Coordinates of C-alpha atoms in Angstrom, one line a residue:
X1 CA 3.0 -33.2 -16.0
X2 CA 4.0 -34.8 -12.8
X3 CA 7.5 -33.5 -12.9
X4 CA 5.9 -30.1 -13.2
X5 CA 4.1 -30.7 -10.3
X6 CA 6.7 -32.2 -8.6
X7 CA 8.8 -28.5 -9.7
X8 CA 5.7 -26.6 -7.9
X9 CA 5.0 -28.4 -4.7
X10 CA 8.6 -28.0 -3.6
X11 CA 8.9 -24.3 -4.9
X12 CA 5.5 -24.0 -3.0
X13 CA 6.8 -25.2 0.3
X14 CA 10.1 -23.9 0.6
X15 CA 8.5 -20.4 -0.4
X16 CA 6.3 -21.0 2.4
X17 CA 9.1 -22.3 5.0
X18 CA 10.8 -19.2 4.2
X19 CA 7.7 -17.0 4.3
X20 CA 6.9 -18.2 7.6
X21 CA 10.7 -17.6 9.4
X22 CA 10.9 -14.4 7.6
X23 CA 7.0 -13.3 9.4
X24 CA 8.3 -14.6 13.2
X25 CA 11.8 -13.0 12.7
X26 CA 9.9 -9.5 11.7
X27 CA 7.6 -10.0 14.7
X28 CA 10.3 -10.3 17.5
X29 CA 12.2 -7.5 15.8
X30 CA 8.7 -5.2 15.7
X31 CA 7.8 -6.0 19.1
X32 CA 10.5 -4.3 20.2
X33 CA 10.4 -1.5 17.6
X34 CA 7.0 -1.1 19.1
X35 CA 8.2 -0.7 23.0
X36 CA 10.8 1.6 22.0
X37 CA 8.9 3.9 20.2
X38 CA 5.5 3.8 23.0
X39 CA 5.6 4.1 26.6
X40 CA 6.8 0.9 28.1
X41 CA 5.2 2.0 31.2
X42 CA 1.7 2.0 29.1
X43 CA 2.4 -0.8 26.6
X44 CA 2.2 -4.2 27.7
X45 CA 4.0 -7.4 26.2
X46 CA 0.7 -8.1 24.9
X47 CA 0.0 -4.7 23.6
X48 CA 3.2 -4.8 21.9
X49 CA 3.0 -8.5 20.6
X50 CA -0.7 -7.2 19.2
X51 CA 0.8 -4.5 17.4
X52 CA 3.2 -6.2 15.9
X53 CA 1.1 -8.8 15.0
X54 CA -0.8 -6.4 13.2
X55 CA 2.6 -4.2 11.5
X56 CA 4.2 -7.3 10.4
X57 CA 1.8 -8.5 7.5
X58 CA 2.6 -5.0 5.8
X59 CA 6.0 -5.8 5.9
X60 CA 5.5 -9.2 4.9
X61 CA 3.6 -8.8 1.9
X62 CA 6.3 -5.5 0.7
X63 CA 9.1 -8.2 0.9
X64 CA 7.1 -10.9 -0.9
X65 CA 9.4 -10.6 -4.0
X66 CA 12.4 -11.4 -2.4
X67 CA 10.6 -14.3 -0.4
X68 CA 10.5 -15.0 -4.2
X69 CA 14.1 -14.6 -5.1
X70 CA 15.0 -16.6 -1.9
X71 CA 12.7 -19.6 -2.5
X72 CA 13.7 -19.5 -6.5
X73 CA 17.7 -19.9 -5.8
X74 CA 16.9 -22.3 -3.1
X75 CA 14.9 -24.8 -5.0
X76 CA 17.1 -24.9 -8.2
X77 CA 20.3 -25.1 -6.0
X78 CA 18.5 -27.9 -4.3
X79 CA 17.7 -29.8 -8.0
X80 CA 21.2 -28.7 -8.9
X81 CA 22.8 -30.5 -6.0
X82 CA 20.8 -33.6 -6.5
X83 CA 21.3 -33.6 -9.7
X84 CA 17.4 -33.4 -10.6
X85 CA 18.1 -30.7 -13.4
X86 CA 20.9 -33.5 -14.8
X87 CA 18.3 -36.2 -15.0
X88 CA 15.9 -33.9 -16.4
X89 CA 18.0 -32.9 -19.5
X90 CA 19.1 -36.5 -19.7
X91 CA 15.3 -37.5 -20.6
X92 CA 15.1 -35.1 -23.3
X93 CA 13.4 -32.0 -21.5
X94 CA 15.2 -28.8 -21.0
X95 CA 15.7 -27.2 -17.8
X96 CA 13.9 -24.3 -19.2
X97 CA 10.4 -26.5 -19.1
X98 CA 11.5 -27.1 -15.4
X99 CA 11.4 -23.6 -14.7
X100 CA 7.8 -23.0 -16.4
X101 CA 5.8 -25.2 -13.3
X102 CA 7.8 -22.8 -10.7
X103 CA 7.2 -19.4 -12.7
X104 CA 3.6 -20.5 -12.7
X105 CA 3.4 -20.9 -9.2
X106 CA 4.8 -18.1 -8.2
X107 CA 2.1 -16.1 -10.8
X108 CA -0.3 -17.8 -8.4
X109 CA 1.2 -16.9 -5.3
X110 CA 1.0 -12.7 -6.7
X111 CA -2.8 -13.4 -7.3
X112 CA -3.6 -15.2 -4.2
X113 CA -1.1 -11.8 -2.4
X114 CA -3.6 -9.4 -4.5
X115 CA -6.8 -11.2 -3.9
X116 CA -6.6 -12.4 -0.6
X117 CA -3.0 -10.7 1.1
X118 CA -3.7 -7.2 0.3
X119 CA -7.1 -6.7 1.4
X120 CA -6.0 -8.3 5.0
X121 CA -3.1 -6.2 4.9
X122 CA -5.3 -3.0 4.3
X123 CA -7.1 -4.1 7.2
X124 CA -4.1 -5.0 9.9
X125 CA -2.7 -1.6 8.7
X126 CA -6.1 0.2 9.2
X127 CA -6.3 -1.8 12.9
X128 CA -2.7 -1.0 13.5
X129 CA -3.1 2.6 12.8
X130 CA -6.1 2.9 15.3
X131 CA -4.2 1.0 18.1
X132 CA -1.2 2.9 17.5
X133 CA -3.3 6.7 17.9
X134 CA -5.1 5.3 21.1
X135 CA -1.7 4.5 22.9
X136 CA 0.0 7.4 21.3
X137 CA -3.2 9.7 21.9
X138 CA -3.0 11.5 18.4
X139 CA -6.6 10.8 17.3
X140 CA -7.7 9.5 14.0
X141 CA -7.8 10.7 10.1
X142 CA -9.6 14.5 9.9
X143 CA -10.7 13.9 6.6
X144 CA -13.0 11.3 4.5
X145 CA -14.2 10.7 1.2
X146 CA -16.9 9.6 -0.3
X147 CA -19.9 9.6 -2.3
X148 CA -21.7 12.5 -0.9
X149 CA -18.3 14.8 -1.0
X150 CA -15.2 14.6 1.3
X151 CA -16.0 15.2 5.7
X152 CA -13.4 17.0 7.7
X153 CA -13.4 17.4 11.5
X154 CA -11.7 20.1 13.6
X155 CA -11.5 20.8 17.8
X156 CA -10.6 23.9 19.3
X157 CA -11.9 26.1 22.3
X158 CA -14.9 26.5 20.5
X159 CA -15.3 23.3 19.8
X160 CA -15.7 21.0 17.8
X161 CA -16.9 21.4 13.6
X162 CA -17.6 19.2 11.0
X163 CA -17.4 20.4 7.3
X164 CA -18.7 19.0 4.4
X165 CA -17.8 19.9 1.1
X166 CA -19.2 18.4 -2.6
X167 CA -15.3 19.2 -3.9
X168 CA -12.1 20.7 -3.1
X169 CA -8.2 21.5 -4.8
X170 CA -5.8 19.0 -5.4
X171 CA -4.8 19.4 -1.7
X172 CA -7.9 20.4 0.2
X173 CA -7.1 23.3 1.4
X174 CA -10.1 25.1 -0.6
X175 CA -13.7 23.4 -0.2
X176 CA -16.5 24.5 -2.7
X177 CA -20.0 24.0 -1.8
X178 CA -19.0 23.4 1.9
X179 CA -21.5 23.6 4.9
X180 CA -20.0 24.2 8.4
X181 CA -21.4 22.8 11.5
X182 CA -20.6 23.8 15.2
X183 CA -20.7 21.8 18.3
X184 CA -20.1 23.2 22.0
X185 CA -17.4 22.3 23.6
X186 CA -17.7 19.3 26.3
X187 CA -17.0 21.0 29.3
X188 CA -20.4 23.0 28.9
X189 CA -22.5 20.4 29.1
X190 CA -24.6 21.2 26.5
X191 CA -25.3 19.1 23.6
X192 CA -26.4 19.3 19.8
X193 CA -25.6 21.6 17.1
X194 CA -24.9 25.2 18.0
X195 CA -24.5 26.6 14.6
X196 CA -24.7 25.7 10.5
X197 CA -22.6 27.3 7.8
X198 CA -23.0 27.5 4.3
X199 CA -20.0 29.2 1.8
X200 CA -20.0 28.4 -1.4
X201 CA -15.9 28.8 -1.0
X202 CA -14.1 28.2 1.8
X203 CA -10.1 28.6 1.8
X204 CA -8.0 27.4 4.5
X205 CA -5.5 30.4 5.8
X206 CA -3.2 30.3 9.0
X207 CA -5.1 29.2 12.0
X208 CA -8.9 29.9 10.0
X209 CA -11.3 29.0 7.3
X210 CA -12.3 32.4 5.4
X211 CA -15.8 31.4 3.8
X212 CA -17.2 33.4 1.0
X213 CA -20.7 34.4 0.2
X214 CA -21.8 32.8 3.4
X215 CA -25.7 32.1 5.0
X216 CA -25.1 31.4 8.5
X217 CA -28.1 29.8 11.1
X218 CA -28.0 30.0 15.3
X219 CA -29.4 26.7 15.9
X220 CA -30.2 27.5 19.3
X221 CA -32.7 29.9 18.7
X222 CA -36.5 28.8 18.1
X223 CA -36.4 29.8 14.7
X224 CA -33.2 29.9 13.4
X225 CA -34.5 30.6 9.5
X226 CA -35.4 34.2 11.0
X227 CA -32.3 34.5 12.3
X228 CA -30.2 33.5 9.7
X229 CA -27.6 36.3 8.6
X230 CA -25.9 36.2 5.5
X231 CA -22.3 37.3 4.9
X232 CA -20.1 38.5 2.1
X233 CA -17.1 37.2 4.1
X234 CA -16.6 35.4 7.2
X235 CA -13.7 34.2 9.3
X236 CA -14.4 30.8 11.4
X237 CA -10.9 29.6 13.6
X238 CA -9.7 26.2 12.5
X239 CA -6.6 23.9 14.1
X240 CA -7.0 22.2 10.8
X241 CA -3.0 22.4 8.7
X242 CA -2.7 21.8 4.4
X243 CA -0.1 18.9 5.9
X244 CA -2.7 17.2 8.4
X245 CA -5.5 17.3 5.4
X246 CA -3.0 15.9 3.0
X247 CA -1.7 13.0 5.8
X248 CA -5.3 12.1 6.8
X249 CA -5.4 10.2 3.2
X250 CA -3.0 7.6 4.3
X251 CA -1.4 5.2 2.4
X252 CA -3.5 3.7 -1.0
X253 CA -2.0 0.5 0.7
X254 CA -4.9 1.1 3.7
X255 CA -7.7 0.7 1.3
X256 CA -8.6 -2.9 -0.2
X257 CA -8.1 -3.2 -3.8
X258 CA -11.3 -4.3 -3.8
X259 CA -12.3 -0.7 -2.3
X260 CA -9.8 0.5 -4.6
X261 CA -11.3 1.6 -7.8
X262 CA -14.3 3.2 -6.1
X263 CA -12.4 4.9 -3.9
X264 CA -10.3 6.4 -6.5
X265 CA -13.8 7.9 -8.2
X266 CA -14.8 9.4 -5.0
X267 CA -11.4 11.9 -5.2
X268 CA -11.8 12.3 -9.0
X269 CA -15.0 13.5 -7.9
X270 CA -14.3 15.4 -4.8
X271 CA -11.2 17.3 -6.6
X272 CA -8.4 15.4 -5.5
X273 CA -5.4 14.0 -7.2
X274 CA -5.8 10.3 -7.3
X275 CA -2.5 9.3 -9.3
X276 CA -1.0 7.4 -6.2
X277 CA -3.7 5.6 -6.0
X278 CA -3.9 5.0 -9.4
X279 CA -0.3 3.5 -9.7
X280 CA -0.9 1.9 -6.7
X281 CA -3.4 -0.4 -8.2
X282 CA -1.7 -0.8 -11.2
X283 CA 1.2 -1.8 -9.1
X284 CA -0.7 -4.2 -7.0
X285 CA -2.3 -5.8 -10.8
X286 CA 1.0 -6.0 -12.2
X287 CA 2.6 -8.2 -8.9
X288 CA 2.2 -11.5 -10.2
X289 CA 4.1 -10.8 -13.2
X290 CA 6.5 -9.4 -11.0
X291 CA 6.8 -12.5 -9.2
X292 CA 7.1 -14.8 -11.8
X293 CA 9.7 -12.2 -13.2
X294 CA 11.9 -13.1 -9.9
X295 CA 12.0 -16.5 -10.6
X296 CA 12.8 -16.6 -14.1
X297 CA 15.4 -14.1 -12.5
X298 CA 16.9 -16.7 -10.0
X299 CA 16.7 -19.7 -12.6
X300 CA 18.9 -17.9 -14.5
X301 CA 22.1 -17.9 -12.5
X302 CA 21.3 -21.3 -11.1
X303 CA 20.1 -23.6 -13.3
X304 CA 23.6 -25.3 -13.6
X305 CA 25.2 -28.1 -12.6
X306 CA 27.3 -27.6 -9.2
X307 CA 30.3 -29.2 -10.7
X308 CA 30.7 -26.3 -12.6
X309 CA 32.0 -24.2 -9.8
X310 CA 31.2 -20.7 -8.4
X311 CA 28.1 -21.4 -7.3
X312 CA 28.3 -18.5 -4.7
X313 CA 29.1 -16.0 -7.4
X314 CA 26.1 -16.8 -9.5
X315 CA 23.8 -16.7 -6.4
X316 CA 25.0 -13.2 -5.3
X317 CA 24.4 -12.5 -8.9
X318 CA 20.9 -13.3 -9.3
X319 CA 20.5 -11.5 -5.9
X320 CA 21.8 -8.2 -7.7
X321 CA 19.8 -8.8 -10.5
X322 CA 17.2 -9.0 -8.2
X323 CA 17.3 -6.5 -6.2
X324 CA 18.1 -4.1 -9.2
X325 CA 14.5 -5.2 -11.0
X326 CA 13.1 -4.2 -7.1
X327 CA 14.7 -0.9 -6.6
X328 CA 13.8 0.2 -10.6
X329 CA 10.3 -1.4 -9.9
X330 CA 10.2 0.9 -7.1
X331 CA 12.1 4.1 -8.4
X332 CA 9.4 3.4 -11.5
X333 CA 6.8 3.5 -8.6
X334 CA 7.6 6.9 -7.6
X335 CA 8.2 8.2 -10.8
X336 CA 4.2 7.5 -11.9
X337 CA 3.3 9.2 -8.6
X338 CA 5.1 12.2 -9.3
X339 CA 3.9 12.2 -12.5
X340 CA 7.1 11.8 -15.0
X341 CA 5.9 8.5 -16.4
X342 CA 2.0 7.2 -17.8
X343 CA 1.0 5.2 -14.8
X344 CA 0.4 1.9 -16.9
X345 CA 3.8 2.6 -17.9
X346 CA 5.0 3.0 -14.3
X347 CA 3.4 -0.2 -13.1
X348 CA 4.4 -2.6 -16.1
X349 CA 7.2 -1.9 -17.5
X350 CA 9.8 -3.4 -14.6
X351 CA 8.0 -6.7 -14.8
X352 CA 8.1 -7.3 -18.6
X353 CA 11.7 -6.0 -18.7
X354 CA 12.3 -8.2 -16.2
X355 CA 11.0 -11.1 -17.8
X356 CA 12.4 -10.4 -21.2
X357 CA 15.9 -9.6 -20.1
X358 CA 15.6 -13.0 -17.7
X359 CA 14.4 -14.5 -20.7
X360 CA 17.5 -14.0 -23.0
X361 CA 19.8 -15.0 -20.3
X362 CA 18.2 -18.2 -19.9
X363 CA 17.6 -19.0 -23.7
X364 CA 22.4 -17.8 -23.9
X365 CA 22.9 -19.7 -20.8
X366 CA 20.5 -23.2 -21.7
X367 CA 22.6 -25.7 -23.7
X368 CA 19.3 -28.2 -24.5

């Protein structure tokens, strides 16, 4: 047990020496990602530092399994050199056992990343996007969802409107049960609702909303129930675009997996497609295998005694091997999004190949 331990606590903190030059090498690089693409006149070296600080953990937690990979081929080239893994087959335990305690770890590292990583990640992402829209003035999302329906949002000379709607299409460009209400613009000076607008459709055209079977109230009128009008058809302007509804979703990477699951009712139940966020989660469930997948991986190619030679070609081989299980992981990501594979299937499948294939190489390769 305490050469197990021994195995985990240095996997643990080279993974962790890595992790950390790998998150100050991305921030320096971000920052000035960050004053290239915003106004260096606007953006200080503080602003930029801030919204790096907040880009990098994103990045940090995508490139986790190679962090992985890295810490894997340094540890067992360390053991190797010392010859660790030698003494360890010399007292009757093979070097197979030795890999178990770092495998294990590394499971544990992929829960702590989806328990505790992700949702801080979903919130850096979430500040970052805000900071980003103030300095690039593009505003925020124009569409929400949730348990009373999905809320859109719209300016024009007009005004502003916000729509609510119990459901829509798989892109939201049609609203059912949707209820329309105007605002004066600012520069009027007047305040409160102007009007209310209820469709029981609503389709999104060029440049307007065309409601159907339509009651529509003047709210600034004493009693607007007498004046209500109703309306077979009616044609209200919109700046709203099927591309800006479909971007104000974001990335399932925004929302906590905590948030996650309920968030993924609300679209079921406002109409919307929720398969990436579906395989998303999966994803995000199946990471610790993934992880542990990466080391069993990198023990493969150097579990070996440096004496034997070509040391270099066996680490540039576990990095292939790695990096092929992370690109099909990924190409199997987009393949359950698009929907050409079962989204359990998607998510997986790349990690217990992974470990299965790493598995056989290590059972050929180990001689005790």
């Amino acid at each position: 047990m305490k050469l197990q331990l021994y195995f985990a606590r240095k996997f643990l903190k080279i993974t962790l020496g890595i992790f950390v030059v790998f998150g100050l090498f991305m921030v320096l690089l971000d920052m000035v990602e960050q004053m290239r693409k915003f106004d260096s006149a606007e953006l200080s070296f503080g602003g930029a530092l801030e919204l790096a600080a907040l880009s990098v953990p994103e990045t940090l937690y995508l490139v986790l399994p190679l962090v992985v990979m890295l810490s894997t081929l340094a540890l067992f080239l360390s053991l190797a050199r010392t010859s660790e893994l030698v003494v360890t087959r010399a007292a009757g335990r093979s070097a197979i056992r030795a890999m178990i305690a770092p495998a294990i770890a590394a499971f544990g590292i992929g829960i702590l990343g989806v328990t505790v990583m992700n949702p801080i990640v979903a919130a850096t992402k979430h500040a970052y996007e805000i900071r980003a829209a103030a300095y690039s003035g593009n505003g925020h999302s124009a569409l929400s969802v949730s348990r009373e329906g999905l809320w859109l949002r719209q300016g024009g000379v007009e005004g502003q409107t916000v729509i609510r709607a119990q459901r829509a299409n798989l892109d939201g460009t049609v609203l059912y049960d949707a209820t329309f209400i105007g605002f004066p613009p600012e520069d009027t000076g007047a305040t409160g609702a102007v009007r209310r607008a209820e469709a029981e459709s609503a389709a999104l055209t060029v440049g307007a909303w065309v409601l159907t079977n339509v009651k529509l109230w003047p709210l600034g009128v004493s009693n607007p129930e007498a004046e209500a009008s109703f309306h077979k058809e009616l044609i209200l302007p919109s700046t709203l675009t099927r591309d800006q509804i479909r971007d104000s979703f974001g990335s399932p990477a925004s929302i906590p997996i905590w948030d996650l699951p309920a968030f993924i009712r609300n679209l079921d139940e406002a109409g919307f497609s929720a398969r990436l966020h579906r395989v998303w989660f999966q994803m995000e469930l199946a990471l610790p295998l993934f992880l542990a997948s990466m080391v069993m991986i990198g023990a493969g190619f150097t579990m070996r005694h440096t004496r034997f030679g070509r040391t270099g070609i066996m680490v540039l081989f576990a990095l292939l091997m790695g990096f092929s299980a992370f690109f099909i992981r990924n190409f199997a990501q987009i393949l359950g999004q698009n929907g050409d594979l079962p989204v359990a299937l998607a998510a997986w499948a790349p990690p217990v190949a992974a470990i299965l294939m790493s598995l056989g190489l290590l059972l050929h390769l180990e001689d005790g």
